[in-house]
Coordinates of C-alpha atoms and ligand atoms in Angstrom, one line a residue:
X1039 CA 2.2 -131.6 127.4
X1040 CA 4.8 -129.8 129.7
X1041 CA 8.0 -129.6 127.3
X1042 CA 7.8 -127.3 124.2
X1043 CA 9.6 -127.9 120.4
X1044 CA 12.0 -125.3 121.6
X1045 CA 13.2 -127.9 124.9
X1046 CA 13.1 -130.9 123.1
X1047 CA 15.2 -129.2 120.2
X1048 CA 17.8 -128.9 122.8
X1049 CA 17.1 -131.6 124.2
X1050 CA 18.4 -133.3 120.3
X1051 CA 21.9 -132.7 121.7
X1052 CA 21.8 -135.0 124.3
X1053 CA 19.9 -137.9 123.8
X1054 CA 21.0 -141.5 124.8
X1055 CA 22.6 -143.1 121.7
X1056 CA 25.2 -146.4 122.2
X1057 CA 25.6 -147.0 125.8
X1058 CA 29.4 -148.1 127.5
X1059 CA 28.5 -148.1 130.6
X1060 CA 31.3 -149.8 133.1
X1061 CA 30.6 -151.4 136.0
X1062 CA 27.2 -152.5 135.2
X1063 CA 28.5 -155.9 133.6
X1064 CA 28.9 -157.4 130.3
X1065 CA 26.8 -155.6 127.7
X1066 CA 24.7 -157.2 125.4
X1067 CA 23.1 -154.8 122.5
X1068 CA 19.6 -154.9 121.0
X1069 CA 18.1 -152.4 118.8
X1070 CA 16.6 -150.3 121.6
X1071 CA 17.8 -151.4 125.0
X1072 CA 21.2 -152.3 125.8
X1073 CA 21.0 -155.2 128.8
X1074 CA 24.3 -155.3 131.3
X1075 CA 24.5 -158.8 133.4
X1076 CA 26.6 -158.6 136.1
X1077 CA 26.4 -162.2 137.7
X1078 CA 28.3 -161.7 141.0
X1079 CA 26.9 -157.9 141.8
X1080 CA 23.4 -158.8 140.3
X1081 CA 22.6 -162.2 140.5
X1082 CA 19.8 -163.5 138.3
X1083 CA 19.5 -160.1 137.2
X1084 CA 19.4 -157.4 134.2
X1085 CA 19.7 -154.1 134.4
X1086 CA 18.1 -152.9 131.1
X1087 CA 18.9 -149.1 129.7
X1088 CA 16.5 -147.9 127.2
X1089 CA 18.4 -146.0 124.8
X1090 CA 16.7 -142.9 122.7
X1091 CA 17.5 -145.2 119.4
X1092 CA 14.5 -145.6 117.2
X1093 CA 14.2 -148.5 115.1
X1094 CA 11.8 -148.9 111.9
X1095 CA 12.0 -151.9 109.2
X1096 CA 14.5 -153.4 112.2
X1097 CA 17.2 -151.1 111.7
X1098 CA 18.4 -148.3 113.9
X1099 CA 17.9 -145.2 111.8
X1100 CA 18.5 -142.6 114.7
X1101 CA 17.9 -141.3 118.0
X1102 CA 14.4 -139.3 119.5
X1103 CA 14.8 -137.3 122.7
X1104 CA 13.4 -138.6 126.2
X1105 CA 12.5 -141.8 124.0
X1106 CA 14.2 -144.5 126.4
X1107 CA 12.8 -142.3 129.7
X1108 CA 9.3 -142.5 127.5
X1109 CA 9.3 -146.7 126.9
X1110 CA 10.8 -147.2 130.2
X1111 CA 8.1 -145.7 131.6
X1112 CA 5.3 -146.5 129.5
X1113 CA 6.2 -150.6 130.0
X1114 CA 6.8 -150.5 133.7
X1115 CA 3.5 -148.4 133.7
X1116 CA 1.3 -151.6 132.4
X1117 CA 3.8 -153.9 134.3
X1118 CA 2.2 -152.2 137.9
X1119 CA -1.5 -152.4 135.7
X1120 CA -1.0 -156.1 135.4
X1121 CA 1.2 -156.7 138.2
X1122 CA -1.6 -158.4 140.7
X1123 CA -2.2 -161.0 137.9
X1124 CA 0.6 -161.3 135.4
X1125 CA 4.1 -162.9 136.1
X1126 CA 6.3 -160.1 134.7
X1127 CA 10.2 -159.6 134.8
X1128 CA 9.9 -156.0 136.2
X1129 CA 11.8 -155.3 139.8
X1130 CA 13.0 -151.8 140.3
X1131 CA 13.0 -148.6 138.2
X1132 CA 15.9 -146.5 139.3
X1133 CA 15.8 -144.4 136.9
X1134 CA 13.9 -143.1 134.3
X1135 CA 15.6 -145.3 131.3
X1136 CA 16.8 -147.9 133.3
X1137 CA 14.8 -151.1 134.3
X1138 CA 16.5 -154.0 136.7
X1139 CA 14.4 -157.3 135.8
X1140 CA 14.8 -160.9 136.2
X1141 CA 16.9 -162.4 134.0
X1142 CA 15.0 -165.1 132.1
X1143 CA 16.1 -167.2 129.6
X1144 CA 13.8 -166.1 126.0
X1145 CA 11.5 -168.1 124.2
X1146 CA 12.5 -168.3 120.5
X1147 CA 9.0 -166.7 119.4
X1148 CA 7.7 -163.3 119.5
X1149 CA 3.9 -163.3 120.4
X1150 CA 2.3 -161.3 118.1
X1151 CA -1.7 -160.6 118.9
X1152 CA -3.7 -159.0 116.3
X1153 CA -6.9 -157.1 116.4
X1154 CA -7.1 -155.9 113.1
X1155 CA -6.2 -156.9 109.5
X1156 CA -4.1 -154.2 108.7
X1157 CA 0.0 -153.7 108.6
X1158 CA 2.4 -152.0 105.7
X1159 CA 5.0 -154.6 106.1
X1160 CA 5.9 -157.6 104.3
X1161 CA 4.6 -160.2 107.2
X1162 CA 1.7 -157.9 107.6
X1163 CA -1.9 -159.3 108.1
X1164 CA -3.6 -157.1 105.8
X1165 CA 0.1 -157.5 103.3
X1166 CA -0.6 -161.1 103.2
X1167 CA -4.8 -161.1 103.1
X1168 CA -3.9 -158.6 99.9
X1169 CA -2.2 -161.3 98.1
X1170 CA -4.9 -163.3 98.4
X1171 CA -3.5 -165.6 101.4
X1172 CA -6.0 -166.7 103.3
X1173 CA -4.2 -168.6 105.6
X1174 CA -2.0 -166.8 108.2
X1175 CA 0.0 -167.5 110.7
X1176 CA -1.9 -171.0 111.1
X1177 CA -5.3 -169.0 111.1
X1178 CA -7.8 -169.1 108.1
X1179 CA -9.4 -166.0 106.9
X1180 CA -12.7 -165.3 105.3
X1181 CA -13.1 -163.9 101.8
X1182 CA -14.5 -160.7 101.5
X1183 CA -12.7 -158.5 104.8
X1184 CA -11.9 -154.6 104.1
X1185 CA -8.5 -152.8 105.2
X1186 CA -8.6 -152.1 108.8
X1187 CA -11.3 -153.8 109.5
X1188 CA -11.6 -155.7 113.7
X1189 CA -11.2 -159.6 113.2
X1190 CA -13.7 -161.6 114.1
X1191 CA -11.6 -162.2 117.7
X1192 CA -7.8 -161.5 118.0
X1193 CA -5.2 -163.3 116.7
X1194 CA -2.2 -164.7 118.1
X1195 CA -0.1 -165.2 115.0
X1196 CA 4.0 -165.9 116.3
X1197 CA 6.7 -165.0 114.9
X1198 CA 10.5 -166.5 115.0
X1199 CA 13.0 -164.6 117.0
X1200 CA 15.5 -163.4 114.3
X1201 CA 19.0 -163.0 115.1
X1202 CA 20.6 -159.6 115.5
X1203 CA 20.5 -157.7 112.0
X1204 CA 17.7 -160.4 110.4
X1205 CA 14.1 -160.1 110.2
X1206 CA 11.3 -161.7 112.2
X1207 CA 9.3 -164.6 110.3
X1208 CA 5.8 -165.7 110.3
X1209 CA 4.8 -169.1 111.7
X1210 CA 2.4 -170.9 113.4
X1211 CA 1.4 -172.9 116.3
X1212 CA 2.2 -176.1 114.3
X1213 CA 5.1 -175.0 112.9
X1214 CA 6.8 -174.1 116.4
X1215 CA 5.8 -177.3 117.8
X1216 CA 7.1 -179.5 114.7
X1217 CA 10.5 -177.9 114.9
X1218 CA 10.9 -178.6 118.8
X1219 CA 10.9 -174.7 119.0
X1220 CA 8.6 -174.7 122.0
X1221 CA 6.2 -177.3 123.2
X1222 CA 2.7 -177.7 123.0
X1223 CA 2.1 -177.3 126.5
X1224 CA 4.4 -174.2 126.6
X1225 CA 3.0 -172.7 123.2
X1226 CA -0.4 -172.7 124.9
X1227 CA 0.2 -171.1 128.2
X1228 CA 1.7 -168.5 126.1
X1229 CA -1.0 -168.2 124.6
X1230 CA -3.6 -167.7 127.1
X1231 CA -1.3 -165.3 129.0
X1232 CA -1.0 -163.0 125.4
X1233 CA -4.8 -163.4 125.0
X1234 CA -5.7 -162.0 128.9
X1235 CA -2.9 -159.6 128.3
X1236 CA -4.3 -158.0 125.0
X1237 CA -7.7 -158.4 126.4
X1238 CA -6.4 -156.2 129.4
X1239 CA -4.9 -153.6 126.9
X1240 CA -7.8 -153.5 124.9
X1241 CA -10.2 -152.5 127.9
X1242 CA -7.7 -150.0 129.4
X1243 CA -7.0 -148.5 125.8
X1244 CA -11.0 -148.4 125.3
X1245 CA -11.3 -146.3 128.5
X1246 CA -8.7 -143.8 127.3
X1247 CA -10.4 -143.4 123.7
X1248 CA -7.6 -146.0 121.7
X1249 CA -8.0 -148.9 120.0
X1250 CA -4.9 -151.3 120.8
X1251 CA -4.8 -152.6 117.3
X1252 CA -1.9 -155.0 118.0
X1253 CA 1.1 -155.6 119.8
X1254 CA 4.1 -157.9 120.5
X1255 CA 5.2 -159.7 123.4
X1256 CA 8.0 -161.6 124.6
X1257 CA 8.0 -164.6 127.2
X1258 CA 10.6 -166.0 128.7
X1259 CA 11.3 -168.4 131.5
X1260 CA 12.5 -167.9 135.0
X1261 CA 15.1 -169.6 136.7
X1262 CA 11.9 -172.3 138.3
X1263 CA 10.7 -172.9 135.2
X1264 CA 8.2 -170.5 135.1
X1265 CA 6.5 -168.3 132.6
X1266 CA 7.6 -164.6 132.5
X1267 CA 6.6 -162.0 130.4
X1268 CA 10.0 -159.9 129.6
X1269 CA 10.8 -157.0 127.8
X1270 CA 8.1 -154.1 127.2
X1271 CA 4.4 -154.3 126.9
X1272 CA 1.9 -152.3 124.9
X1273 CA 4.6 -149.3 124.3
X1274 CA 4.1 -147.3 121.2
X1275 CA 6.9 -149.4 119.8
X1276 CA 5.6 -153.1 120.4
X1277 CA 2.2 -152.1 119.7
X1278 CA -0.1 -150.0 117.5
X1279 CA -2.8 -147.9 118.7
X1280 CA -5.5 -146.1 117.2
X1281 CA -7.8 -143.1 118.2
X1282 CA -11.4 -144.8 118.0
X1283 CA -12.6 -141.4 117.6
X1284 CA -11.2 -141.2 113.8
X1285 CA -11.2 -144.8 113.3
X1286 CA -15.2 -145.5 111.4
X1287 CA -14.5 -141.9 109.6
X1288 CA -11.1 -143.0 108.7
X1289 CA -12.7 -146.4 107.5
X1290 CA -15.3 -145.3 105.2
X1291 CA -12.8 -142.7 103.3
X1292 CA -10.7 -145.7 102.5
X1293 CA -7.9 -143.8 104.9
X1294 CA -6.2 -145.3 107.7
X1295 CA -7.1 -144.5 111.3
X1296 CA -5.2 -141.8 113.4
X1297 CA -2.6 -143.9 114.7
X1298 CA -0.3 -143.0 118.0
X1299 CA 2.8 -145.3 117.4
X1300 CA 6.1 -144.8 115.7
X1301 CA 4.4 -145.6 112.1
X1302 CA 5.4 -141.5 112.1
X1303 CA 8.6 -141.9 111.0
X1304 CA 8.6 -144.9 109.3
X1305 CA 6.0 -142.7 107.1
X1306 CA 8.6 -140.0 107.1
X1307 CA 11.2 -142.7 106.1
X1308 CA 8.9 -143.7 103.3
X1309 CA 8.3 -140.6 102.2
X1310 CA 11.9 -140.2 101.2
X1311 CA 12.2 -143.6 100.0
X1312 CA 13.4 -145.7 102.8
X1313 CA 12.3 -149.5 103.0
X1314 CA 14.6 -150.4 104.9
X1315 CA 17.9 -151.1 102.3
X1316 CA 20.9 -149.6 102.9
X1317 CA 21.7 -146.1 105.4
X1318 CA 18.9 -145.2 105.8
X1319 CA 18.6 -140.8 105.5
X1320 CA 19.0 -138.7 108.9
X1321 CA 16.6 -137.6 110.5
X1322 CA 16.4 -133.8 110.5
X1323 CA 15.5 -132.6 114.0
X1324 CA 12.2 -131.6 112.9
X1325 CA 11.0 -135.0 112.3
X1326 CA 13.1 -136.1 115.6
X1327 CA 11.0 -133.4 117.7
X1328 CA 7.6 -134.4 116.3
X1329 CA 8.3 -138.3 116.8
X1330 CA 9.3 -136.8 120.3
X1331 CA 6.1 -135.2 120.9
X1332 CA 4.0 -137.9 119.9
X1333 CA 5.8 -140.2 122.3
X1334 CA 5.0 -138.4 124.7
X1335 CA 1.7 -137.7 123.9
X1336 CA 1.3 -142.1 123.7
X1337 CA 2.1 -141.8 127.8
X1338 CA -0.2 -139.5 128.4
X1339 CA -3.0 -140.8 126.5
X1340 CA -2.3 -144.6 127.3
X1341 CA -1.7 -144.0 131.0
X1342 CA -3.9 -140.9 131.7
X1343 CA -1.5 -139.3 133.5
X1344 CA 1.3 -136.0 132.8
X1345 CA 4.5 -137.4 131.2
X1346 CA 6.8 -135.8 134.0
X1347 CA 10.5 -135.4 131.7
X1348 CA 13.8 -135.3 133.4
X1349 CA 15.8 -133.0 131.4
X1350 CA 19.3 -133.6 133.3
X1351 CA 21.6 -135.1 130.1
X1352 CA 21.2 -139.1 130.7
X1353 CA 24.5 -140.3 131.0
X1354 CA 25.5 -138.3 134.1
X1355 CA 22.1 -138.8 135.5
X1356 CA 22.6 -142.4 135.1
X1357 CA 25.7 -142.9 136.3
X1358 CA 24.7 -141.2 139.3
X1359 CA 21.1 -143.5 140.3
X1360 CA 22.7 -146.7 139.0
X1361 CA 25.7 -145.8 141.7
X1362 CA 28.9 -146.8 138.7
X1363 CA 31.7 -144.7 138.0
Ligands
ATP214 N1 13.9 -160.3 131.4 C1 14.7 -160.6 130.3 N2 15.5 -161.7 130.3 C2 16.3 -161.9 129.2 N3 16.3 -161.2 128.1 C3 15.4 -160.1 128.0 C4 14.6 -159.8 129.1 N4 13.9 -158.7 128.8 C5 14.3 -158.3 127.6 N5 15.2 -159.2 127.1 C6 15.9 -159.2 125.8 O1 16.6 -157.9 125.7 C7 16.6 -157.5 124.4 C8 16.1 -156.1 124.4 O2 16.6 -155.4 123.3 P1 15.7 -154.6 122.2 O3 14.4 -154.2 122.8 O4 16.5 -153.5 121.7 O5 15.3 -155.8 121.3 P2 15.7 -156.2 119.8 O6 15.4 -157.7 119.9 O7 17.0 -155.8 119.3 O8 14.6 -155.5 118.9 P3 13.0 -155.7 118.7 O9 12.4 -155.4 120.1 O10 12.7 -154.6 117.8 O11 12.8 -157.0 118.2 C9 15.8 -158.4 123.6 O12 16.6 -159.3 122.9 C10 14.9 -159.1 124.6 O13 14.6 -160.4 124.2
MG215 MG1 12.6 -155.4 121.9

């Protein structure tokens, strides 16, 4: 890793919070990325800034440095991986937090693909197999499975879109299709394109020594109709990765594998007693340059390559590539 605790310390000062940019269009707020559409100057377009906000138990509980410029990156990374196959939103980079993408109007489901039964949240896998469900997300489960453990083939076990501020819910196929959510027809093109996807991220992660354990994707429809995957792909924050090098050791101490995602600070959160109610604690700048660190270390492992970091504070430096005022 080029950057040192002592720069990204600094670097704590600076990092890309709310966003107000003018000029780009109306704004429309997520947890992570703020979107701007700008229908006359952009067209069927959204320019997407990835902020530095973290978000565990779906709140915002604070910001990491060069997070956004670590996402941004990391997504449009497997979006060029995928690119010759995969009908993705992704059209320019012009800078290193900022994505312009098709704008495509969201499916009300989040694609959730599983490898593994394991989780720490309430809609977890492993949460609900530990209850003694054995019926998930439309999927039946055998008796007898252990903590961590590969399923028999991966899972794709959907969610429902929450609103801003609410939680994501479990579902199934069925369920979807009953409500008039999505169709059949829909639901299963999804499907196949979430399967060859996670299959694609589980022989790229293989190569680099990770395990993609699971992930989350987001599909949405072009302006012809046509299937798009939006949003990010396998980023440490839509997915989980493990080191396979840890994982069988990890497994027969009863321990869980050495993980590369963002379950750092929600541990950190835990720790001090943070599910998820009420304001959540600050983050002391420790914890922010660790988290920090172990982004960066996701890009590099994932992608193989050097995380190259600007450093120039990212409002000016925005402002500046994106041309506004
Ligand atoms: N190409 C696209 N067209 C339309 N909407 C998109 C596109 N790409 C991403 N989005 C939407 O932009 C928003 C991105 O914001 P963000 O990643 O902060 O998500 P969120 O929904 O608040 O949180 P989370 O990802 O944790 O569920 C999401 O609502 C996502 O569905
Ligand atoms: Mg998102």
């Amino acid at each position: 890793m080029a950057i040192d605790r002592k720069q990204l310390e600094a670097l704590c000062g600076s990092t890309l919070d709310e966003t107000t940019f003018e000029g780009l269009g109306e704004r429309i707020q997520g947890k992570v990325r703020d979107s701007y559409l700008d229908p006359e100057r952009r067209p069927g377009q959204r320019t997407i800034v990835v902020s530095d906000r973290v978000s565990c138990f779906d709140r915002v509980v604070g910001t990491i440095p060069l997070k956004g410029q670590v996402l941004n990156q990391m997504a449009a990374f497997w979006f060029r991986e995928t690119g010759s196959w995969l009908r993705h939103h992704l059209i320019d980079v012009p800078d290193p937090s900022v994505s312009i993408v098709k704008e495509c109007k969201t499916l009300p489901v989040e694609f959730v693909m599983r490898g593994y039964l394991t989780g720490s949240t309430s809609t977890s896998i492993w949460t609900a197999y530990e209850r003694g469900e054995r019926e998930y997300c439309g999927h039946s489960l055998p008796d007898g499975l252990q903590r961590h453990e590969k399923l028999s083939e991966p899972l794709l076990t959907p969610t429902t879109k929450a609103d801003f501020g609410d939680h994501d819910e479990l579902t199934s196929r069925a369920a979807l299709i009953e409500s008039g959510a999505i169709s059949e027809a829909l639901y299963d093109e999804a499907h196949a394109i979430a399967q060859r996807l996670f299959a694609a991220g589980t022989r790229h992660a293989e190569k680099q020594g990770l395990i993609l354990v699971d992930t989350k994707y987001e599909i949405g429809l072009d302006e012809d109709g046509q299937v798009v995957v939006i949003d990010e792909i396998h980023t440490p924050d839509s997915s989980r990765y493990w080191r396979i090098d840890g994982y069988e050791d990890a497994l027969s101490r009863g321990e869980s594998p050495p993980a590369i995602d963002k379950e750092y600070v929600r541990l950190w959160l835990g720790e001090q007693g943070y599910k998820g109610e009420g304001t959540p604690p600050a983050l002391p700048i420790e914890v922010r340059v660790t988290a920090a660190e172990r982004y960066i270390a996701a890009f590099e492992q994932v992608s193989g390559r050097p995380f190259i970091a600007d450093l120039e504070p990212p409002e000016p430096r925005i402002k500046r590539n994106l041309a506004i005022p």
